[in-house]
Short mmCIF file of C-alpha atoms in Angstrom, two decimals:
data_model
loop_
_atom_site.label_atom_id
_atom_site.label_comp_id
_atom_site.label_asym_id
_atom_site.label_seq_id
_atom_site.Cartn_x
_atom_site.Cartn_y
_atom_site.Cartn_z
CA MET A 1 168.43 14.40 -30.03
CA LYS A 2 168.97 14.61 -26.28
CA LEU A 3 171.83 12.70 -24.71
CA ASP A 4 171.20 10.60 -21.63
CA THR A 5 173.91 11.82 -19.25
CA ARG A 6 172.81 9.49 -16.47
CA ARG A 7 174.28 6.46 -18.26
CA ARG A 8 177.94 5.59 -17.98
CA THR A 9 180.01 5.91 -21.14
CA ASP A 10 181.14 2.26 -20.85
CA ARG A 11 177.63 0.85 -20.43
CA ARG A 12 177.66 -0.85 -23.85
CA LEU A 13 181.06 -2.41 -23.18
CA ASP A 14 179.88 -3.63 -19.79
CA ILE A 15 176.90 -5.37 -21.40
CA VAL A 16 179.16 -7.12 -23.92
CA TYR A 17 181.49 -8.36 -21.18
CA ARG A 18 178.63 -9.59 -19.02
CA VAL A 19 176.86 -11.38 -21.88
CA GLY A 20 180.04 -13.10 -23.09
CA ALA A 21 181.04 -14.24 -19.61
CA GLY A 22 177.53 -15.23 -18.56
CA LEU A 23 176.60 -17.35 -21.57
CA THR A 24 179.89 -19.22 -21.61
CA GLY A 25 179.85 -19.72 -17.85
CA LEU A 26 176.30 -21.10 -17.79
CA PHE A 27 177.05 -23.55 -20.59
CA LEU A 28 180.17 -24.82 -18.84
CA ILE A 29 178.34 -25.22 -15.54
CA GLY A 30 175.56 -27.17 -17.23
CA PHE A 31 178.06 -29.39 -19.04
CA GLY A 32 180.00 -30.02 -15.83
CA ILE A 33 176.92 -30.82 -13.76
CA ALA A 34 175.72 -33.28 -16.40
CA GLY A 35 179.05 -35.08 -16.18
CA LEU A 36 178.96 -35.15 -12.39
CA LEU A 37 175.44 -36.59 -12.36
CA VAL A 38 176.64 -39.54 -14.44
CA ARG A 39 179.30 -40.16 -11.76
CA LEU A 40 182.13 -40.71 -14.14
CA PRO A 41 185.55 -41.83 -12.88
CA LEU A 42 187.82 -38.93 -12.05
CA PHE A 43 190.63 -39.61 -14.56
CA ASP A 44 188.98 -42.03 -16.96
CA THR A 45 190.87 -41.64 -20.25
CA ARG A 46 188.00 -43.05 -22.32
CA GLY A 47 185.34 -40.76 -20.87
CA GLU A 48 181.64 -40.48 -21.66
CA VAL A 49 180.03 -38.46 -24.44
CA ILE A 50 177.71 -35.70 -23.22
CA ALA A 51 176.30 -33.09 -25.60
CA GLY A 52 178.68 -34.32 -28.29
CA LEU A 53 181.76 -33.84 -26.08
CA SER A 54 183.77 -36.44 -24.22
CA THR A 55 184.16 -35.88 -20.48
CA ASN A 56 185.20 -37.54 -17.23
CA GLY A 57 185.06 -36.58 -13.55
CA ALA A 58 188.08 -34.25 -13.69
CA LEU A 59 186.84 -32.36 -16.74
CA SER A 60 183.38 -32.03 -15.17
CA PHE A 61 184.81 -30.48 -12.00
CA LEU A 62 187.03 -28.16 -14.06
CA SER A 63 184.08 -27.09 -16.22
CA VAL A 64 182.01 -26.18 -13.15
CA ALA A 65 184.91 -24.23 -11.63
CA ILE A 66 185.63 -22.20 -14.78
CA GLY A 67 181.92 -21.66 -15.40
CA SER A 68 181.47 -20.34 -11.86
CA LEU A 69 184.37 -17.92 -12.39
CA LEU A 70 182.75 -16.60 -15.56
CA VAL A 71 179.36 -16.21 -13.87
CA GLY A 72 181.03 -14.28 -11.05
CA ALA A 73 182.66 -12.04 -13.66
CA MET A 74 179.23 -11.49 -15.22
CA VAL A 75 177.87 -10.35 -11.85
CA LEU A 76 180.75 -7.93 -11.20
CA GLY A 77 181.06 -6.74 -14.80
CA GLY A 78 183.33 -3.92 -15.94
CA THR A 79 187.05 -4.32 -16.44
CA PHE A 80 187.11 -7.41 -14.21
CA ALA A 81 184.73 -9.25 -16.56
CA SER A 82 186.81 -8.19 -19.57
CA THR A 83 190.04 -9.43 -17.98
CA VAL A 84 188.49 -12.75 -16.94
CA CYS A 85 187.16 -13.33 -20.46
CA VAL A 86 190.58 -12.67 -21.99
CA VAL A 87 192.38 -14.95 -19.50
CA VAL A 88 189.83 -17.76 -19.87
CA GLY A 89 189.94 -17.47 -23.65
CA VAL A 90 193.71 -17.80 -23.71
CA ALA A 91 193.50 -20.74 -21.29
CA PHE A 92 191.00 -22.54 -23.52
CA VAL A 93 193.16 -22.14 -26.62
CA ALA A 94 196.26 -23.28 -24.73
CA GLY A 95 194.32 -26.18 -23.19
CA GLY A 96 193.19 -27.31 -26.63
CA LEU A 97 196.78 -27.41 -27.85
CA VAL A 98 198.02 -29.27 -24.77
CA ASN A 99 195.26 -31.87 -24.87
CA LEU A 100 195.73 -32.33 -28.61
CA TYR A 101 199.29 -33.36 -27.81
CA LEU A 102 198.22 -35.58 -24.88
CA MET A 103 195.66 -37.42 -27.04
CA SER A 104 198.47 -39.04 -29.04
CA MET A 105 201.63 -38.71 -26.95
CA GLY A 106 200.66 -38.80 -23.29
CA PRO A 107 198.01 -39.73 -20.72
CA ASN A 108 194.69 -38.21 -21.76
CA ILE A 109 193.67 -37.36 -18.19
CA LEU A 110 190.73 -35.14 -19.26
CA ALA A 111 189.37 -37.67 -21.78
CA PHE A 112 189.65 -35.19 -24.65
CA SER A 113 188.58 -36.11 -28.16
CA MET A 114 188.84 -34.15 -31.39
CA PRO A 115 185.41 -32.49 -30.88
CA ASN A 116 186.66 -31.34 -27.47
CA VAL A 117 189.75 -29.78 -29.07
CA ILE A 118 187.67 -27.96 -31.68
CA PHE A 119 185.24 -26.80 -28.99
CA SER A 120 188.11 -25.56 -26.84
CA PHE A 121 189.58 -23.54 -29.72
CA GLY A 122 186.21 -22.10 -30.72
CA VAL A 123 185.05 -21.14 -27.23
CA GLY A 124 188.48 -19.73 -26.41
CA LEU A 125 188.49 -17.42 -29.42
CA VAL A 126 184.88 -16.31 -28.83
CA VAL A 127 185.38 -15.54 -25.14
CA MET A 128 188.66 -13.77 -25.88
CA THR A 129 186.92 -11.62 -28.48
CA PHE A 130 184.23 -10.67 -25.97
CA GLY A 131 186.88 -9.62 -23.47
CA MET A 132 188.90 -7.60 -25.99
CA TYR A 133 185.90 -5.79 -27.43
CA GLY A 134 186.31 -2.02 -27.09
CA ARG A 135 189.49 -2.40 -25.07
CA PHE A 136 192.36 -3.54 -27.27
CA SER A 137 190.93 -2.85 -30.73
CA GLY A 138 191.74 0.22 -32.81
CA GLY A 139 189.44 3.07 -33.77
CA LEU A 140 187.98 3.50 -30.30
CA GLY A 141 185.40 6.25 -29.82
CA GLU A 142 186.21 9.46 -28.01
CA ASP A 143 183.99 8.48 -25.07
CA ASN A 144 185.71 5.10 -24.70
CA PRO A 145 187.06 4.87 -21.12
CA TYR A 146 190.13 2.84 -22.12
CA ARG A 147 191.06 5.37 -24.82
CA ARG A 148 190.71 8.27 -22.40
CA GLN A 149 192.81 6.40 -19.85
CA ARG A 150 195.58 5.82 -22.40
CA GLU A 151 195.51 9.44 -23.55
CA ALA A 152 195.67 10.69 -19.96
CA ARG A 153 198.59 8.35 -19.23
CA HIS A 154 200.39 9.51 -22.37
CA HIS A 155 199.74 13.17 -21.49
CA ASP A 156 201.22 12.66 -18.01
CA ALA A 157 204.28 10.90 -19.46
CA VAL A 158 205.12 13.73 -21.91
CA PRO A 159 207.10 16.53 -20.15
CA ALA A 160 205.87 20.10 -20.45
CA PRO A 161 207.83 22.24 -22.95
CA ARG A 162 210.41 24.57 -21.44
CA THR A 163 210.21 28.29 -22.08
CA GLU A 164 212.95 30.88 -22.26
CA ASP A 165 211.93 32.39 -18.93
CA SER A 166 212.03 29.03 -17.11
CA GLY A 167 215.82 28.96 -16.63
CA ALA A 168 217.55 28.50 -13.33
CA THR A 169 218.48 32.20 -13.06
CA ALA A 170 214.91 33.46 -13.49
CA PRO A 171 213.88 33.10 -9.83
CA GLU A 172 217.18 34.62 -8.66
CA ALA A 173 216.83 37.60 -11.00
CA GLY A 174 213.23 38.08 -9.99
CA GLY A 175 214.23 37.99 -6.34
CA ARG A 176 216.85 40.64 -6.88
CA HIS A 177 214.37 42.96 -8.57
CA GLU A 178 211.90 42.44 -5.74
CA ARG A 179 214.54 43.28 -3.12
CA GLY A 180 215.60 46.38 -5.04
CA GLU A 181 219.01 44.98 -5.95
CA ALA A 182 220.50 45.74 -9.35
CA SER A 183 221.07 42.79 -11.65
CA ASP A 184 224.04 42.38 -13.97
CA ASP A 185 222.04 43.73 -16.89
CA ASP A 186 221.07 46.83 -14.95
CA ALA A 187 224.69 47.48 -13.95
CA TYR A 188 225.85 47.03 -17.54
CA ARG A 189 223.14 49.35 -18.82
CA ALA A 190 223.96 52.02 -16.22
CA GLY A 191 227.68 51.87 -17.03
CA TYR A 192 226.98 52.08 -20.74
CA GLU A 193 224.74 55.13 -20.31
CA SER A 194 227.24 56.90 -18.05
CA GLY A 195 229.98 56.23 -20.58
CA ARG A 196 227.86 57.70 -23.34
CA ALA A 197 227.13 60.75 -21.21
CA GLY A 198 230.83 61.20 -20.48
CA GLU A 199 231.74 60.98 -24.13
CA ASN A 200 229.09 63.54 -25.04
CA GLY A 201 230.34 65.85 -22.28
CA ASP A 202 233.98 65.62 -23.42
CA THR A 203 232.94 66.32 -27.00
CA GLY A 204 231.01 69.40 -25.93
CA ASP A 205 233.96 70.74 -23.89
CA HIS A 206 236.29 70.27 -26.84
CA ARG A 207 233.88 72.08 -29.12
CA ARG A 208 233.48 74.99 -26.68
CA ALA A 209 237.28 75.24 -26.24
CA ASN A 210 237.83 75.24 -29.97
CA GLY A 211 235.20 77.94 -30.45
CA THR A 212 236.83 80.19 -27.84
CA ALA A 213 240.25 79.76 -29.40
CA ASP A 214 238.92 80.60 -32.85
CA GLY A 215 237.26 83.74 -31.49
CA ARG A 216 240.48 84.93 -29.92
CA ARG A 217 242.44 84.35 -33.12
CA SER A 218 239.95 86.31 -35.15
#
């Protein structure tokens, strides 16, 4: 099996991001344009049902704007498309919760109904999953660009282990040896050897003197 080295390692991830952003964006643009063609009032709280969802002028404009952002992310692809999908997914889930509260407690300025809330939750989770695919999940492959980026960042953050020869006095000692100067260890070694030589010499003199005296006595 021959590997195709001309393809980028994140090609599969890029396709997932583009497909998720593109499909969702095109649906939202179509839904928004359908609402604009009906010429609904901007903040009509009752709204009009289109494709099983309630909408008004404000929601139609918002749908076209978000859909255009997702289509732009599909064109650019890569990490930008992944980030846009995650942000839009979170916004849809949060928007569903907010409008669920406004349906009963406040002015329903986007003409939301319960199908709209369910749709907002579902689309938000789906788009968020597309954006997180291969980026935030565990068990990423070795050729995954996000895994390699994290490993490289972790490798740079971990300091290199210190060795015994990497102390502050190593350069100074090396410099002394290069200039021909004796280090403290050399001076200690020379003094120790001279002391040993002196002791051996004194012992030999004593032995020779004792031998001479014994010869005279005999």
